mmCIF file with all atom_site columns, N, CA and C in Angstrom:
data_model
loop_
_atom_site.group_PDB
_atom_site.id
_atom_site.type_symbol
_atom_site.label_atom_id
_atom_site.label_alt_id
_atom_site.label_comp_id
_atom_site.label_asym_id
_atom_site.label_entity_id
_atom_site.label_seq_id
_atom_site.pdbx_PDB_ins_code
_atom_site.Cartn_x
_atom_site.Cartn_y
_atom_site.Cartn_z
_atom_site.occupancy
_atom_site.B_iso_or_equiv
_atom_site.pdbx_formal_charge
_atom_site.auth_seq_id
_atom_site.auth_comp_id
_atom_site.auth_asym_id
_atom_site.auth_atom_id
_atom_site.pdbx_PDB_model_num
ATOM 1   N N  . MET A 1 1  ? -41.494 0.495   -30.065 1.00 0.00 ? 1  MET A N  1
ATOM 2   C CA . MET A 1 1  ? -41.219 0.511   -28.647 1.00 0.00 ? 1  MET A CA 1
ATOM 3   C C  . MET A 1 1  ? -41.559 1.898   -28.087 1.00 0.00 ? 1  MET A C  1
ATOM 4   N N  . THR A 1 2  ? -42.196 1.889   -26.952 1.00 0.00 ? 2  THR A N  1
ATOM 5   C CA . THR A 1 2  ? -42.559 3.164   -26.331 1.00 0.00 ? 2  THR A CA 1
ATOM 6   C C  . THR A 1 2  ? -41.365 3.761   -25.592 1.00 0.00 ? 2  THR A C  1
ATOM 7   N N  . GLN A 1 3  ? -41.505 5.005   -25.211 1.00 0.00 ? 3  GLN A N  1
ATOM 8   C CA . GLN A 1 3  ? -40.441 5.688   -24.470 1.00 0.00 ? 3  GLN A CA 1
ATOM 9   C C  . GLN A 1 3  ? -40.158 4.966   -23.155 1.00 0.00 ? 3  GLN A C  1
ATOM 10  N N  . ILE A 1 4  ? -41.200 4.508   -22.489 1.00 0.00 ? 4  ILE A N  1
ATOM 11  C CA . ILE A 1 4  ? -41.026 3.781   -21.217 1.00 0.00 ? 4  ILE A CA 1
ATOM 12  C C  . ILE A 1 4  ? -40.253 2.485   -21.439 1.00 0.00 ? 4  ILE A C  1
ATOM 13  N N  . ASP A 1 5  ? -40.585 1.767   -22.521 1.00 0.00 ? 5  ASP A N  1
ATOM 14  C CA . ASP A 1 5  ? -39.874 0.531   -22.849 1.00 0.00 ? 5  ASP A CA 1
ATOM 15  C C  . ASP A 1 5  ? -38.388 0.802   -23.090 1.00 0.00 ? 5  ASP A C  1
ATOM 16  N N  . LEU A 1 6  ? -38.094 1.869   -23.825 1.00 0.00 ? 6  LEU A N  1
ATOM 17  C CA . LEU A 1 6  ? -36.702 2.227   -24.110 1.00 0.00 ? 6  LEU A CA 1
ATOM 18  C C  . LEU A 1 6  ? -35.954 2.582   -22.829 1.00 0.00 ? 6  LEU A C  1
ATOM 19  N N  . GLU A 1 7  ? -36.606 3.323   -21.943 1.00 0.00 ? 7  GLU A N  1
ATOM 20  C CA . GLU A 1 7  ? -35.964 3.686   -20.682 1.00 0.00 ? 7  GLU A CA 1
ATOM 21  C C  . GLU A 1 7  ? -35.726 2.463   -19.806 1.00 0.00 ? 7  GLU A C  1
ATOM 22  N N  . LEU A 1 8  ? -36.700 1.559   -19.740 1.00 0.00 ? 8  LEU A N  1
ATOM 23  C CA . LEU A 1 8  ? -36.520 0.325   -18.958 1.00 0.00 ? 8  LEU A CA 1
ATOM 24  C C  . LEU A 1 8  ? -35.395 -0.529  -19.521 1.00 0.00 ? 8  LEU A C  1
ATOM 25  N N  . LYS A 1 9  ? -35.343 -0.615  -20.834 1.00 0.00 ? 9  LYS A N  1
ATOM 26  C CA . LYS A 1 9  ? -34.282 -1.382  -21.481 1.00 0.00 ? 9  LYS A CA 1
ATOM 27  C C  . LYS A 1 9  ? -32.919 -0.770  -21.164 1.00 0.00 ? 9  LYS A C  1
ATOM 28  N N  . SER A 1 10 ? -32.834 0.545   -21.230 1.00 0.00 ? 10 SER A N  1
ATOM 29  C CA . SER A 1 10 ? -31.588 1.245   -20.921 1.00 0.00 ? 10 SER A CA 1
ATOM 30  C C  . SER A 1 10 ? -31.188 1.027   -19.462 1.00 0.00 ? 10 SER A C  1
ATOM 31  N N  . MET A 1 11 ? -32.157 1.097   -18.553 1.00 0.00 ? 11 MET A N  1
ATOM 32  C CA . MET A 1 11 ? -31.870 0.882   -17.137 1.00 0.00 ? 11 MET A CA 1
ATOM 33  C C  . MET A 1 11 ? -31.411 -0.546  -16.886 1.00 0.00 ? 11 MET A C  1
ATOM 34  N N  . ALA A 1 12 ? -32.012 -1.498  -17.562 1.00 0.00 ? 12 ALA A N  1
ATOM 35  C CA . ALA A 1 12 ? -31.630 -2.903  -17.398 1.00 0.00 ? 12 ALA A CA 1
ATOM 36  C C  . ALA A 1 12 ? -30.207 -3.134  -17.889 1.00 0.00 ? 12 ALA A C  1
ATOM 37  N N  . LYS A 1 13 ? -29.875 -2.546  -19.033 1.00 0.00 ? 13 LYS A N  1
ATOM 38  C CA . LYS A 1 13 ? -28.507 -2.679  -19.556 1.00 0.00 ? 13 LYS A CA 1
ATOM 39  C C  . LYS A 1 13 ? -27.500 -2.060  -18.596 1.00 0.00 ? 13 LYS A C  1
ATOM 40  N N  . SER A 1 14 ? -27.811 -0.892  -18.078 1.00 0.00 ? 14 SER A N  1
ATOM 41  C CA . SER A 1 14 ? -26.929 -0.211  -17.147 1.00 0.00 ? 14 SER A CA 1
ATOM 42  C C  . SER A 1 14 ? -26.733 -1.034  -15.874 1.00 0.00 ? 14 SER A C  1
ATOM 43  N N  . ALA A 1 15 ? -27.821 -1.594  -15.347 1.00 0.00 ? 15 ALA A N  1
ATOM 44  C CA . ALA A 1 15 ? -27.730 -2.419  -14.138 1.00 0.00 ? 15 ALA A CA 1
ATOM 45  C C  . ALA A 1 15 ? -26.904 -3.667  -14.402 1.00 0.00 ? 15 ALA A C  1
ATOM 46  N N  . LEU A 1 16 ? -27.075 -4.271  -15.571 1.00 0.00 ? 16 LEU A N  1
ATOM 47  C CA . LEU A 1 16 ? -26.299 -5.469  -15.916 1.00 0.00 ? 16 LEU A CA 1
ATOM 48  C C  . LEU A 1 16 ? -24.818 -5.140  -16.033 1.00 0.00 ? 16 LEU A C  1
ATOM 49  N N  . ARG A 1 17 ? -24.489 -4.021  -16.688 1.00 0.00 ? 17 ARG A N  1
ATOM 50  C CA . ARG A 1 17 ? -23.077 -3.614  -16.803 1.00 0.00 ? 17 ARG A CA 1
ATOM 51  C C  . ARG A 1 17 ? -22.455 -3.392  -15.429 1.00 0.00 ? 17 ARG A C  1
ATOM 52  N N  . GLU A 1 18 ? -23.198 -2.733  -14.543 1.00 0.00 ? 18 GLU A N  1
ATOM 53  C CA . GLU A 1 18 ? -22.697 -2.474  -13.194 1.00 0.00 ? 18 GLU A CA 1
ATOM 54  C C  . GLU A 1 18 ? -22.493 -3.772  -12.424 1.00 0.00 ? 18 GLU A C  1
ATOM 55  N N  . TYR A 1 19 ? -23.428 -4.703  -12.538 1.00 0.00 ? 19 TYR A N  1
ATOM 56  C CA . TYR A 1 19 ? -23.329 -5.993  -11.861 1.00 0.00 ? 19 TYR A CA 1
ATOM 57  C C  . TYR A 1 19 ? -22.106 -6.768  -12.344 1.00 0.00 ? 19 TYR A C  1
ATOM 58  N N  . ILE A 1 20 ? -21.910 -6.805  -13.652 1.00 0.00 ? 20 ILE A N  1
ATOM 59  C CA . ILE A 1 20 ? -20.759 -7.516  -14.218 1.00 0.00 ? 20 ILE A CA 1
ATOM 60  C C  . ILE A 1 20 ? -19.467 -6.862  -13.762 1.00 0.00 ? 20 ILE A C  1
ATOM 61  N N  . SER A 1 21 ? -19.436 -5.544  -13.766 1.00 0.00 ? 21 SER A N  1
ATOM 62  C CA . SER A 1 21 ? -18.238 -4.811  -13.352 1.00 0.00 ? 21 SER A CA 1
ATOM 63  C C  . SER A 1 21 ? -17.876 -5.111  -11.900 1.00 0.00 ? 21 SER A C  1
ATOM 64  N N  . ARG A 1 22 ? -18.873 -5.086  -11.019 1.00 0.00 ? 22 ARG A N  1
ATOM 65  C CA . ARG A 1 22 ? -18.617 -5.337  -9.595  1.00 0.00 ? 22 ARG A CA 1
ATOM 66  C C  . ARG A 1 22 ? -18.188 -6.770  -9.335  1.00 0.00 ? 22 ARG A C  1
ATOM 67  N N  . ASN A 1 23 ? -18.785 -7.722  -10.044 1.00 0.00 ? 23 ASN A N  1
ATOM 68  C CA . ASN A 1 23 ? -18.526 -9.128  -9.765  1.00 0.00 ? 23 ASN A CA 1
ATOM 69  C C  . ASN A 1 23 ? -17.361 -9.702  -10.548 1.00 0.00 ? 23 ASN A C  1
ATOM 70  N N  . SER A 1 24 ? -16.796 -8.943  -11.456 1.00 0.00 ? 24 SER A N  1
ATOM 71  C CA . SER A 1 24 ? -15.649 -9.442  -12.197 1.00 0.00 ? 24 SER A CA 1
ATOM 72  C C  . SER A 1 24 ? -14.360 -8.747  -11.759 1.00 0.00 ? 24 SER A C  1
ATOM 73  N N  . ALA A 1 25 ? -14.412 -8.033  -10.645 1.00 0.00 ? 25 ALA A N  1
ATOM 74  C CA . ALA A 1 25 ? -13.219 -7.370  -10.135 1.00 0.00 ? 25 ALA A CA 1
ATOM 75  C C  . ALA A 1 25 ? -12.183 -8.425  -9.739  1.00 0.00 ? 25 ALA A C  1
ATOM 76  N N  . ILE A 1 26 ? -10.953 -8.114  -9.955  1.00 0.00 ? 26 ILE A N  1
ATOM 77  C CA . ILE A 1 26 ? -9.873  -9.051  -9.657  1.00 0.00 ? 26 ILE A CA 1
ATOM 78  C C  . ILE A 1 26 ? -9.580  -9.033  -8.165  1.00 0.00 ? 26 ILE A C  1
ATOM 79  N N  . ASP A 1 27 ? -9.519  -10.201 -7.582  1.00 0.00 ? 27 ASP A N  1
ATOM 80  C CA . ASP A 1 27 ? -9.144  -10.347 -6.172  1.00 0.00 ? 27 ASP A CA 1
ATOM 81  C C  . ASP A 1 27 ? -7.618  -10.484 -6.136  1.00 0.00 ? 27 ASP A C  1
ATOM 82  N N  . TRP A 1 28 ? -6.943  -9.347  -5.939  1.00 0.00 ? 28 TRP A N  1
ATOM 83  C CA . TRP A 1 28 ? -5.477  -9.332  -6.026  1.00 0.00 ? 28 TRP A CA 1
ATOM 84  C C  . TRP A 1 28 ? -4.817  -10.146 -4.924  1.00 0.00 ? 28 TRP A C  1
ATOM 85  N N  . GLU A 1 29 ? -5.410  -10.229 -3.741  1.00 0.00 ? 29 GLU A N  1
ATOM 86  C CA . GLU A 1 29 ? -4.830  -11.054 -2.672  1.00 0.00 ? 29 GLU A CA 1
ATOM 87  C C  . GLU A 1 29 ? -4.876  -12.532 -3.053  1.00 0.00 ? 29 GLU A C  1
ATOM 88  N N  . GLN A 1 30 ? -5.986  -12.943 -3.662  1.00 0.00 ? 30 GLN A N  1
ATOM 89  C CA . GLN A 1 30 ? -6.095  -14.333 -4.116  1.00 0.00 ? 30 GLN A CA 1
ATOM 90  C C  . GLN A 1 30 ? -5.081  -14.603 -5.218  1.00 0.00 ? 30 GLN A C  1
ATOM 91  N N  . ARG A 1 31 ? -4.950  -13.684 -6.164  1.00 0.00 ? 31 ARG A N  1
ATOM 92  C CA . ARG A 1 31 ? -3.969  -13.846 -7.242  1.00 0.00 ? 31 ARG A CA 1
ATOM 93  C C  . ARG A 1 31 ? -2.554  -13.892 -6.673  1.00 0.00 ? 31 ARG A C  1
ATOM 94  N N  . ARG A 1 32 ? -2.275  -13.051 -5.667  1.00 0.00 ? 32 ARG A N  1
ATOM 95  C CA . ARG A 1 32 ? -0.952  -13.042 -5.029  1.00 0.00 ? 32 ARG A CA 1
ATOM 96  C C  . ARG A 1 32 ? -0.619  -14.418 -4.461  1.00 0.00 ? 32 ARG A C  1
ATOM 97  N N  . TYR A 1 33 ? -1.585  -14.998 -3.752  1.00 0.00 ? 33 TYR A N  1
ATOM 98  C CA . TYR A 1 33 ? -1.397  -16.335 -3.188  1.00 0.00 ? 33 TYR A CA 1
ATOM 99  C C  . TYR A 1 33 ? -1.151  -17.359 -4.299  1.00 0.00 ? 33 TYR A C  1
ATOM 100 N N  . GLU A 1 34 ? -1.977  -17.326 -5.342  1.00 0.00 ? 34 GLU A N  1
ATOM 101 C CA . GLU A 1 34 ? -1.858  -18.304 -6.421  1.00 0.00 ? 34 GLU A CA 1
ATOM 102 C C  . GLU A 1 34 ? -0.519  -18.187 -7.148  1.00 0.00 ? 34 GLU A C  1
ATOM 103 N N  . ILE A 1 35 ? -0.084  -16.967 -7.403  1.00 0.00 ? 35 ILE A N  1
ATOM 104 C CA . ILE A 1 35 ? 1.188   -16.768 -8.103  1.00 0.00 ? 35 ILE A CA 1
ATOM 105 C C  . ILE A 1 35 ? 2.346   -17.242 -7.240  1.00 0.00 ? 35 ILE A C  1
ATOM 106 N N  . ALA A 1 36 ? 2.366   -16.860 -5.967  1.00 0.00 ? 36 ALA A N  1
ATOM 107 C CA . ALA A 1 36 ? 3.454   -17.280 -5.075  1.00 0.00 ? 36 ALA A CA 1
ATOM 108 C C  . ALA A 1 36 ? 3.488   -18.808 -4.962  1.00 0.00 ? 36 ALA A C  1
ATOM 109 N N  . LYS A 1 37 ? 2.321   -19.425 -4.851  1.00 0.00 ? 37 LYS A N  1
ATOM 110 C CA . LYS A 1 37 ? 2.254   -20.887 -4.767  1.00 0.00 ? 37 LYS A CA 1
ATOM 111 C C  . LYS A 1 37 ? 2.806   -21.524 -6.045  1.00 0.00 ? 37 LYS A C  1
ATOM 112 N N  . ASP A 1 38 ? 2.406   -20.981 -7.203  1.00 0.00 ? 38 ASP A N  1
ATOM 113 C CA . ASP A 1 38 ? 2.887   -21.520 -8.473  1.00 0.00 ? 38 ASP A CA 1
ATOM 114 C C  . ASP A 1 38 ? 4.396   -21.347 -8.634  1.00 0.00 ? 38 ASP A C  1
ATOM 115 N N  . VAL A 1 39 ? 4.913   -20.216 -8.172  1.00 0.00 ? 39 VAL A N  1
ATOM 116 C CA . VAL A 1 39 ? 6.356   -19.982 -8.238  1.00 0.00 ? 39 VAL A CA 1
ATOM 117 C C  . VAL A 1 39 ? 7.097   -21.018 -7.389  1.00 0.00 ? 39 VAL A C  1
ATOM 118 N N  . LEU A 1 40 ? 6.644   -21.226 -6.157  1.00 0.00 ? 40 LEU A N  1
ATOM 119 C CA . LEU A 1 40 ? 7.270   -22.225 -5.293  1.00 0.00 ? 40 LEU A CA 1
ATOM 120 C C  . LEU A 1 40 ? 7.204   -23.616 -5.899  1.00 0.00 ? 40 LEU A C  1
ATOM 121 N N  . CYS A 1 41 ? 6.050   -23.985 -6.438  1.00 0.00 ? 41 CYS A N  1
ATOM 122 C CA . CYS A 1 41 ? 5.910   -25.308 -7.062  1.00 0.00 ? 41 CYS A CA 1
ATOM 123 C C  . CYS A 1 41 ? 6.874   -25.471 -8.237  1.00 0.00 ? 41 CYS A C  1
ATOM 124 N N  . ALA A 1 42 ? 6.992   -24.429 -9.039  1.00 0.00 ? 42 ALA A N  1
ATOM 125 C CA . ALA A 1 42 ? 7.900   -24.481 -10.187 1.00 0.00 ? 42 ALA A CA 1
ATOM 126 C C  . ALA A 1 42 ? 9.343   -24.616 -9.733  1.00 0.00 ? 42 ALA A C  1
ATOM 127 N N  . TRP A 1 43 ? 9.723   -23.872 -8.689  1.00 0.00 ? 43 TRP A N  1
ATOM 128 C CA . TRP A 1 43 ? 11.090  -23.958 -8.186  1.00 0.00 ? 43 TRP A CA 1
ATOM 129 C C  . TRP A 1 43 ? 11.391  -25.356 -7.639  1.00 0.00 ? 43 TRP A C  1
ATOM 130 N N  . TYR A 1 44 ? 10.456  -25.928 -6.893  1.00 0.00 ? 44 TYR A N  1
ATOM 131 C CA . TYR A 1 44 ? 10.670  -27.278 -6.361  1.00 0.00 ? 44 TYR A CA 1
ATOM 132 C C  . TYR A 1 44 ? 10.727  -28.299 -7.491  1.00 0.00 ? 44 TYR A C  1
ATOM 133 N N  . ALA A 1 45 ? 9.846   -28.187 -8.458  1.00 0.00 ? 45 ALA A N  1
ATOM 134 C CA . ALA A 1 45 ? 9.799   -29.137 -9.575  1.00 0.00 ? 45 ALA A CA 1
ATOM 135 C C  . ALA A 1 45 ? 11.059  -29.066 -10.435 1.00 0.00 ? 45 ALA A C  1
ATOM 136 N N  . SER A 1 46 ? 11.632  -27.878 -10.560 1.00 0.00 ? 46 SER A N  1
ATOM 137 C CA . SER A 1 46 ? 12.823  -27.720 -11.399 1.00 0.00 ? 46 SER A CA 1
ATOM 138 C C  . SER A 1 46 ? 14.114  -28.034 -10.663 1.00 0.00 ? 46 SER A C  1
ATOM 139 N N  . GLY A 1 47 ? 14.011  -28.269 -9.347  1.00 0.00 ? 47 GLY A N  1
ATOM 140 C CA . GLY A 1 47 ? 15.207  -28.556 -8.568  1.00 0.00 ? 47 GLY A CA 1
ATOM 141 C C  . GLY A 1 47 ? 15.942  -27.310 -8.122  1.00 0.00 ? 47 GLY A C  1
ATOM 142 N N  . THR A 1 48 ? 15.356  -26.140 -8.320  1.00 0.00 ? 48 THR A N  1
ATOM 143 C CA . THR A 1 48 ? 15.967  -24.882 -7.903  1.00 0.00 ? 48 THR A CA 1
ATOM 144 C C  . THR A 1 48 ? 16.108  -24.837 -6.384  1.00 0.00 ? 48 THR A C  1
ATOM 145 N N  . ILE A 1 49 ? 15.141  -25.420 -5.684  1.00 0.00 ? 49 ILE A N  1
ATOM 146 C CA . ILE A 1 49 ? 15.163  -25.450 -4.221  1.00 0.00 ? 49 ILE A CA 1
ATOM 147 C C  . ILE A 1 49 ? 15.553  -26.847 -3.774  1.00 0.00 ? 49 ILE A C  1
ATOM 148 N N  . ASP A 1 50 ? 16.609  -26.921 -2.984  1.00 0.00 ? 50 ASP A N  1
ATOM 149 C CA . ASP A 1 50 ? 17.040  -28.197 -2.421  1.00 0.00 ? 50 ASP A CA 1
ATOM 150 C C  . ASP A 1 50 ? 16.867  -28.158 -0.918  1.00 0.00 ? 50 ASP A C  1
ATOM 151 N N  . GLY A 1 51 ? 16.355  -29.212 -0.356  1.00 0.00 ? 51 GLY A N  1
ATOM 152 C CA . GLY A 1 51 ? 16.223  -29.297 1.090   1.00 0.00 ? 51 GLY A CA 1
ATOM 153 C C  . GLY A 1 51 ? 14.944  -28.683 1.594   1.00 0.00 ? 51 GLY A C  1
ATOM 154 N N  . PHE A 1 52 ? 14.655  -29.029 2.834   1.00 0.00 ? 52 PHE A N  1
ATOM 155 C CA . PHE A 1 52 ? 13.402  -28.567 3.417   1.00 0.00 ? 52 PHE A CA 1
ATOM 156 C C  . PHE A 1 52 ? 13.606  -27.974 4.803   1.00 0.00 ? 52 PHE A C  1
ATOM 157 N N  . SER A 1 53 ? 14.720  -27.318 5.042   1.00 0.00 ? 53 SER A N  1
ATOM 158 C CA . SER A 1 53 ? 14.928  -26.705 6.347   1.00 0.00 ? 53 SER A CA 1
ATOM 159 C C  . SER A 1 53 ? 13.998  -25.502 6.489   1.00 0.00 ? 53 SER A C  1
ATOM 160 N N  . ALA A 1 54 ? 13.616  -25.200 7.707   1.00 0.00 ? 54 ALA A N  1
ATOM 161 C CA . ALA A 1 54 ? 12.684  -24.094 7.957   1.00 0.00 ? 54 ALA A CA 1
ATOM 162 C C  . ALA A 1 54 ? 13.251  -22.772 7.443   1.00 0.00 ? 54 ALA A C  1
ATOM 163 N N  . ASP A 1 55 ? 14.553  -22.546 7.637   1.00 0.00 ? 55 ASP A N  1
ATOM 164 C CA . ASP A 1 55 ? 15.156  -21.293 7.169   1.00 0.00 ? 55 ASP A CA 1
ATOM 165 C C  . ASP A 1 55 ? 15.140  -21.193 5.644   1.00 0.00 ? 55 ASP A C  1
ATOM 166 N N  . ALA A 1 56 ? 15.443  -22.301 4.986   1.00 0.00 ? 56 ALA A N  1
ATOM 167 C CA . ALA A 1 56 ? 15.466  -22.287 3.525   1.00 0.00 ? 56 ALA A CA 1
ATOM 168 C C  . ALA A 1 56 ? 14.064  -22.056 2.972   1.00 0.00 ? 56 ALA A C  1
ATOM 169 N N  . ILE A 1 57 ? 13.092  -22.716 3.544   1.00 0.00 ? 57 ILE A N  1
ATOM 170 C CA . ILE A 1 57 ? 11.721  -22.568 3.071   1.00 0.00 ? 57 ILE A CA 1
ATOM 171 C C  . ILE A 1 57 ? 11.231  -21.142 3.305   1.00 0.00 ? 57 ILE A C  1
ATOM 172 N N  . SER A 1 58 ? 11.528  -20.588 4.468   1.00 0.00 ? 58 SER A N  1
ATOM 173 C CA . SER A 1 58 ? 11.107  -19.223 4.769   1.00 0.00 ? 58 SER A CA 1
ATOM 174 C C  . SER A 1 58 ? 11.683  -18.242 3.761   1.00 0.00 ? 58 SER A C  1
ATOM 175 N N  . SER A 1 59 ? 12.940  -18.416 3.427   1.00 0.00 ? 59 SER A N  1
ATOM 176 C CA . SER A 1 59 ? 13.595  -17.542 2.461   1.00 0.00 ? 59 SER A CA 1
ATOM 177 C C  . SER A 1 59 ? 12.968  -17.693 1.077   1.00 0.00 ? 59 SER A C  1
ATOM 178 N N  . GLU A 1 60 ? 12.701  -18.929 0.674   1.00 0.00 ? 60 GLU A N  1
ATOM 179 C CA . GLU A 1 60 ? 12.109  -19.176 -0.642  1.00 0.00 ? 60 GLU A CA 1
ATOM 180 C C  . GLU A 1 60 ? 10.687  -18.622 -0.717  1.00 0.00 ? 60 GLU A C  1
ATOM 181 N N  . VAL A 1 61 ? 9.942   -18.735 0.375   1.00 0.00 ? 61 VAL A N  1
ATOM 182 C CA . VAL A 1 61 ? 8.584   -18.178 0.412   1.00 0.00 ? 61 VAL A CA 1
ATOM 183 C C  . VAL A 1 61 ? 8.638   -16.663 0.252   1.00 0.00 ? 61 VAL A C  1
ATOM 184 N N  . ASP A 1 62 ? 9.558   -16.027 0.968   1.00 0.00 ? 62 ASP A N  1
ATOM 185 C CA . ASP A 1 62 ? 9.721   -14.573 0.831   1.00 0.00 ? 62 ASP A CA 1
ATOM 186 C C  . ASP A 1 62 ? 10.026  -14.196 -0.615  1.00 0.00 ? 62 ASP A C  1
ATOM 187 N N  . ASP A 1 63 ? 10.903  -14.971 -1.254  1.00 0.00 ? 63 ASP A N  1
ATOM 188 C CA . ASP A 1 63 ? 11.253  -14.703 -2.651  1.00 0.00 ? 63 ASP A CA 1
ATOM 189 C C  . ASP A 1 63 ? 10.049  -14.904 -3.578  1.00 0.00 ? 63 ASP A C  1
ATOM 190 N N  . ALA A 1 64 ? 9.264   -15.947 -3.330  1.00 0.00 ? 64 ALA A N  1
ATOM 191 C CA . ALA A 1 64 ? 8.088   -16.218 -4.166  1.00 0.00 ? 64 ALA A CA 1
ATOM 192 C C  . ALA A 1 64 ? 7.056   -15.108 -4.017  1.00 0.00 ? 64 ALA A C  1
ATOM 193 N N  . VAL A 1 65 ? 6.862   -14.618 -2.799  1.00 0.00 ? 65 VAL A N  1
ATOM 194 C CA . VAL A 1 65 ? 5.914   -13.521 -2.576  1.00 0.00 ? 65 VAL A CA 1
ATOM 195 C C  . VAL A 1 65 ? 6.418   -12.254 -3.263  1.00 0.00 ? 65 VAL A C  1
ATOM 196 N N  . TYR A 1 66 ? 7.724   -12.029 -3.235  1.00 0.00 ? 66 TYR A N  1
ATOM 197 C CA . TYR A 1 66 ? 8.302   -10.874 -3.918  1.00 0.00 ? 66 TYR A CA 1
ATOM 198 C C  . TYR A 1 66 ? 8.030   -10.966 -5.426  1.00 0.00 ? 66 TYR A C  1
ATOM 199 N N  . VAL A 1 67 ? 8.219   -12.157 -5.997  1.00 0.00 ? 67 VAL A N  1
ATOM 200 C CA . VAL A 1 67 ? 7.940   -12.351 -7.420  1.00 0.00 ? 67 VAL A CA 1
ATOM 201 C C  . VAL A 1 67 ? 6.461   -12.070 -7.704  1.00 0.00 ? 67 VAL A C  1
ATOM 202 N N  . ALA A 1 68 ? 5.571   -12.589 -6.857  1.00 0.00 ? 68 ALA A N  1
ATOM 203 C CA . ALA A 1 68 ? 4.136   -12.371 -7.042  1.00 0.00 ? 68 ALA A CA 1
ATOM 204 C C  . ALA A 1 68 ? 3.795   -10.885 -6.963  1.00 0.00 ? 68 ALA A C  1
ATOM 205 N N  . ASP A 1 69 ? 4.344   -10.202 -5.970  1.00 0.00 ? 69 ASP A N  1
ATOM 206 C CA . ASP A 1 69 ? 4.068   -8.768  -5.820  1.00 0.00 ? 69 ASP A CA 1
ATOM 207 C C  . ASP A 1 69 ? 4.554   -7.976  -7.030  1.00 0.00 ? 69 ASP A C  1
ATOM 208 N N  . THR A 1 70 ? 5.727   -8.322  -7.527  1.00 0.00 ? 70 THR A N  1
ATOM 209 C CA . THR A 1 70 ? 6.288   -7.637  -8.689  1.00 0.00 ? 70 THR A CA 1
ATOM 210 C C  . THR A 1 70 ? 5.430   -7.868  -9.923  1.00 0.00 ? 70 THR A C  1
ATOM 211 N N  . LEU A 1 71 ? 4.998   -9.112  -10.122 1.00 0.00 ? 71 LEU A N  1
ATOM 212 C CA . LEU A 1 71 ? 4.149   -9.422  -11.267 1.00 0.00 ? 71 LEU A CA 1
ATOM 213 C C  . LEU A 1 71 ? 2.808   -8.697  -11.173 1.00 0.00 ? 71 LEU A C  1
ATOM 214 N N  . ILE A 1 72 ? 2.204   -8.698  -10.001 1.00 0.00 ? 72 ILE A N  1
ATOM 215 C CA . ILE A 1 72 ? 0.918   -8.028  -9.826  1.00 0.00 ? 72 ILE A CA 1
ATOM 216 C C  . ILE A 1 72 ? 1.053   -6.525  -10.059 1.00 0.00 ? 72 ILE A C  1
ATOM 217 N N  . LYS A 1 73 ? 2.150   -5.944  -9.592  1.00 0.00 ? 73 LYS A N  1
ATOM 218 C CA . LYS A 1 73 ? 2.376   -4.513  -9.827  1.00 0.00 ? 73 LYS A CA 1
ATOM 219 C C  . LYS A 1 73 ? 2.406   -4.220  -11.322 1.00 0.00 ? 73 LYS A C  1
ATOM 220 N N  . LYS A 1 74 ? 3.112   -5.046  -12.077 1.00 0.00 ? 74 LYS A N  1
ATOM 221 C CA . LYS A 1 74 ? 3.182   -4.858  -13.522 1.00 0.00 ? 74 LYS A CA 1
ATOM 222 C C  . LYS A 1 74 ? 1.834   -5.076  -14.190 1.00 0.00 ? 74 LYS A C  1
ATOM 223 N N  . LEU A 1 75 ? 1.092   -6.083  -13.738 1.00 0.00 ? 75 LEU A N  1
ATOM 224 C CA . LEU A 1 75 ? -0.219  -6.358  -14.306 1.00 0.00 ? 75 LEU A CA 1
ATOM 225 C C  . LEU A 1 75 ? -1.183  -5.201  -14.065 1.00 0.00 ? 75 LEU A C  1
ATOM 226 N N  . ARG A 1 76 ? -1.138  -4.648  -12.858 1.00 0.00 ? 76 ARG A N  1
ATOM 227 C CA . ARG A 1 76 ? -2.032  -3.533  -12.534 1.00 0.00 ? 76 ARG A CA 1
ATOM 228 C C  . ARG A 1 76 ? -1.665  -2.284  -13.333 1.00 0.00 ? 76 ARG A C  1
ATOM 229 N N  . GLU A 1 77 ? -0.383  -2.059  -13.555 1.00 0.00 ? 77 GLU A N  1
ATOM 230 C CA . GLU A 1 77 ? 0.040   -0.924  -14.384 1.00 0.00 ? 77 GLU A CA 1
ATOM 231 C C  . GLU A 1 77 ? -0.481  -1.095  -15.808 1.00 0.00 ? 77 GLU A C  1
ATOM 232 N N  . GLY A 1 78 ? -0.430  -2.313  -16.306 1.00 0.00 ? 78 GLY A N  1
ATOM 233 C CA . GLY A 1 78 ? -0.892  -2.587  -17.661 1.00 0.00 ? 78 GLY A CA 1
ATOM 234 C C  . GLY A 1 78 ? -2.365  -2.337  -17.820 1.00 0.00 ? 78 GLY A C  1
ATOM 235 N N  . GLY A 1 79 ? -3.135  -2.614  -16.773 1.00 0.00 ? 79 GLY A N  1
ATOM 236 C CA . GLY A 1 79 ? -4.574  -2.422  -16.848 1.00 0.00 ? 79 GLY A CA 1
ATOM 237 C C  . GLY A 1 79 ? -4.988  -0.959  -16.756 1.00 0.00 ? 79 GLY A C  1
ATOM 238 N N  . GLU A 1 80 ? -4.104  -0.112  -16.294 1.00 0.00 ? 80 GLU A N  1
ATOM 239 C CA . GLU A 1 80 ? -4.433  1.298   -16.117 1.00 0.00 ? 80 GLU A CA 1
ATOM 240 C C  . GLU A 1 80 ? -4.063  2.130   -17.344 1.00 0.00 ? 80 GLU A C  1
ATOM 241 N N  . ARG A 1 81 ? -3.409  1.538   -18.310 1.00 0.00 ? 81 ARG A N  1
ATOM 242 C CA . ARG A 1 81 ? -2.990  2.290   -19.502 1.00 0.00 ? 81 ARG A CA 1
ATOM 243 C C  . ARG A 1 81 ? -4.139  2.575   -20.408 1.00 0.00 ? 81 ARG A C  1
#
C-alpha cells in the first residue's frame, strides 16, 4: 500500500468514527418521554394509580417525569465515569 492509500484509509476510518459518534448520540428528551410513559403504564397496570381525575393524573404525570429525570441523571453520570 502506498502512503496515499494509507492516508486515505486513515481519513475514511476517522470520518466513519465521527459519523457514528454524531448519529449515535442519545436523545435524552426522547428517552425522558419514553421512561415517563413506561412508568405511568407500569403504575396503571399494577393498580398503583386508581381513578382518572384530572388532578390525580396531573400529579402522577409529575411523579413519572421526576422518576425519568432522576434515572436519566444517574445514567448520564454513569456514562461520564
